[in-house]
XYZ file of C-alpha atoms in Angstrom:
209
model
C 68.401 2.410 -67.729
C 68.827 -0.638 -65.659
C 65.706 -2.477 -64.581
C 64.900 -2.891 -60.897
C 65.955 -6.018 -59.104
C 63.168 -8.597 -58.824
C 63.880 -8.811 -55.094
C 63.350 -5.063 -54.616
C 60.130 -5.180 -56.617
C 58.812 -7.990 -54.472
C 59.807 -6.208 -51.255
C 58.077 -2.991 -52.336
C 54.917 -4.861 -53.277
C 54.899 -6.645 -49.910
C 55.304 -3.350 -48.037
C 52.417 -1.766 -49.949
C 50.274 -4.843 -49.285
C 51.027 -4.641 -45.546
C 50.112 -0.931 -45.493
C 46.847 -1.636 -47.293
C 45.975 -4.324 -44.784
C 46.937 -2.308 -41.723
C 45.064 0.879 -42.621
C 41.473 -0.453 -42.352
C 42.418 -2.591 -39.344
C 43.594 0.506 -37.447
C 40.374 2.346 -38.327
C 38.204 -0.563 -37.192
C 40.112 -0.761 -33.912
C 39.557 2.967 -33.358
C 35.803 2.547 -34.012
C 35.639 -0.408 -31.628
C 37.481 1.561 -28.938
C 35.168 4.549 -29.305
C 32.082 2.293 -29.199
C 33.316 0.557 -26.045
C 33.974 3.901 -24.348
C 30.518 5.184 -25.281
C 28.917 1.988 -24.011
C 30.810 2.305 -20.721
C 29.645 5.919 -20.308
C 26.059 4.915 -21.094
C 26.190 2.024 -18.623
C 27.562 4.334 -15.931
C 24.783 6.856 -16.643
C 22.140 4.101 -16.427
C 23.513 2.880 -13.089
C 23.479 6.409 -11.701
C 19.888 6.903 -12.896
C 18.746 3.606 -11.359
C 20.472 4.470 -8.112
C 18.822 7.909 -8.012
C 15.383 6.435 -8.782
C 15.771 3.749 -6.107
C 16.857 6.402 -3.601
C 13.754 8.494 -4.346
C 11.517 5.426 -3.937
C 13.111 4.540 -0.588
C 12.692 8.073 0.727
C 9.097 8.185 -0.492
C 8.320 4.873 1.227
C 9.850 6.203 4.455
C 7.776 9.394 4.303
C 4.584 7.474 3.450
C 5.102 5.078 6.360
C 5.633 8.000 8.726
C 2.495 9.732 7.411
C 0.404 6.556 7.834
C 1.536 6.268 11.465
C 0.739 9.924 12.206
C -2.660 9.764 10.487
C -3.475 6.521 12.329
C -2.774 8.339 15.606
C -5.193 11.094 14.546
C -7.806 8.494 13.538
C -7.463 6.890 16.982
C -8.150 10.271 18.570
C -11.011 11.214 16.212
C -12.826 7.877 16.725
C -12.321 7.773 20.481
C -10.029 4.763 20.383
C -7.948 4.806 23.505
C -7.003 7.874 25.523
C -7.592 11.189 23.680
C -4.632 13.387 22.810
C -3.899 16.527 24.804
C -4.693 19.762 22.969
C -1.017 20.701 22.513
C -0.119 17.151 21.463
C -3.002 17.050 18.988
C -1.778 20.309 17.416
C 1.743 18.890 17.104
C 0.515 15.645 15.492
C -1.668 17.514 12.985
C 1.251 19.791 12.121
C 3.482 16.771 11.582
C 0.873 15.189 9.277
C 0.550 18.403 7.247
C 4.342 18.700 6.944
C 4.765 15.109 5.740
C 1.925 15.463 3.249
C 3.417 18.700 1.905
C 6.803 17.016 1.394
C 5.214 14.137 -0.479
C 3.293 16.486 -2.765
C 6.454 18.438 -3.673
C 9.248 17.318 -6.004
C 10.592 14.715 -6.486
C 7.669 12.650 -5.128
C 4.700 14.606 -6.543
C 1.975 12.616 -4.802
C -1.409 12.915 -6.539
C -4.745 13.402 -4.776
C -5.531 9.721 -5.386
C -2.196 8.677 -3.833
C -2.857 10.883 -0.810
C -6.357 9.494 -0.330
C -4.946 5.952 -0.516
C -2.522 6.825 2.305
C -5.406 8.195 4.394
C -7.331 4.948 3.820
C -4.301 2.911 4.893
C -4.056 4.988 8.052
C -7.750 4.562 8.892
C -7.430 0.835 8.272
C -4.314 0.612 10.441
C -6.088 2.459 13.261
C -9.177 0.251 13.049
C -7.108 -2.936 12.898
C -4.963 -1.937 15.864
C -8.057 -1.086 17.901
C -9.834 -4.296 16.908
C -6.780 -6.312 17.914
C -6.884 -4.656 21.347
C -10.495 -5.755 21.907
C -11.379 -9.280 23.080
C -13.147 -11.571 20.621
C -16.187 -11.638 22.890
C -16.753 -7.934 22.258
C -17.257 -8.504 18.527
C -19.145 -11.761 19.091
C -21.789 -9.850 21.060
C -21.993 -7.118 18.436
C -22.320 -9.655 15.606
C -24.990 -11.624 17.476
C -27.051 -8.456 18.033
C -26.667 -7.210 14.454
C -27.695 -10.606 13.056
C -30.670 -10.767 15.472
C -31.896 -7.326 14.370
C -31.625 -8.296 10.692
C -33.537 -11.543 11.292
C -36.204 -9.668 13.291
C -36.689 -7.303 10.344
C -36.857 -10.151 7.824
C -39.472 -11.994 9.901
C -41.542 -8.877 10.501
C -40.692 -8.691 14.199
C -39.045 -5.294 13.832
C -39.419 -2.564 11.226
C -36.194 -1.054 9.916
C -35.755 1.606 7.246
C -33.715 0.685 4.167
C -30.892 2.923 5.417
C -30.899 1.296 8.881
C -30.954 -2.175 7.348
C -28.050 -1.279 5.042
C -25.994 0.020 7.967
C -26.704 -3.145 9.952
C -25.517 -5.350 7.086
C -22.313 -3.278 6.801
C -21.699 -3.534 10.552
C -22.328 -7.262 10.492
C -19.801 -7.724 7.681
C -17.302 -5.611 9.605
C -17.695 -7.659 12.787
C -17.328 -10.908 10.847
C -14.210 -9.582 9.116
C -12.586 -8.620 12.443
C -13.426 -11.972 14.001
C -12.027 -13.873 11.018
C -8.933 -11.788 10.284
C -7.885 -10.721 13.766
C -9.281 -13.326 16.137
C -9.025 -16.356 13.843
C -12.704 -17.359 13.714
C -13.714 -19.792 10.982
C -17.037 -20.644 9.342
C -18.032 -22.898 12.247
C -17.672 -20.114 14.846
C -19.391 -17.535 12.620
C -22.340 -19.853 11.926
C -22.718 -20.500 15.656
C -22.932 -16.745 16.251
C -25.592 -16.522 13.536
C -27.574 -19.231 15.342
C -27.227 -17.246 18.565
C -28.618 -14.252 16.697
C -31.572 -16.328 15.488
C -32.322 -17.416 19.072
C -31.935 -13.845 20.354
C -34.375 -12.548 17.735
C -36.967 -15.151 18.761
C -36.403 -14.503 22.498
C -36.691 -10.736 22.086
C -39.962 -11.178 20.173
C -41.437 -13.391 22.892
C -40.656 -10.769 25.507
C -42.685 -8.119 23.640
């Protein structure tokens, strides 16, 4: 039997070598393609999730802002700030507040009791701040002067206050100072001058007794 041509042997060996090289390369390419497709699907899913979460947050913020405004209106009415609401209007506003709160407690927002109480505090603060801004600085200057005078009179034995009354006076005084500083732009100099007025008022009131 005749032996194979050296050229044919070399050609066959080269073909086998090429097949051996191409087989793993094709498999690796397939793996890379599958990995890239999976990564693209995962990235798309992540973007959709982020978009949905952001949408929920925006809607929640909108509902919370609306609830704060409605509750601030109720706080204005309850504390006698400005004109009182008509009976029918008051019923409508309370219904609106209850509806907004119910929506926020349901899915997907699921507001907790602590979250709800924080919104109520924001509303009370917004009502108080709006009312304070509508009052002239002189209104709170007089109130601060009187509160400081009463505290000084108690400290100097000119007036007897119970611990509860004294505590309330200190809280009121802090509140008046806060409004004058934050809303009307008073600094330490103006506040100290009001304290001095309170000292003089305490002494004058005592002399008149």
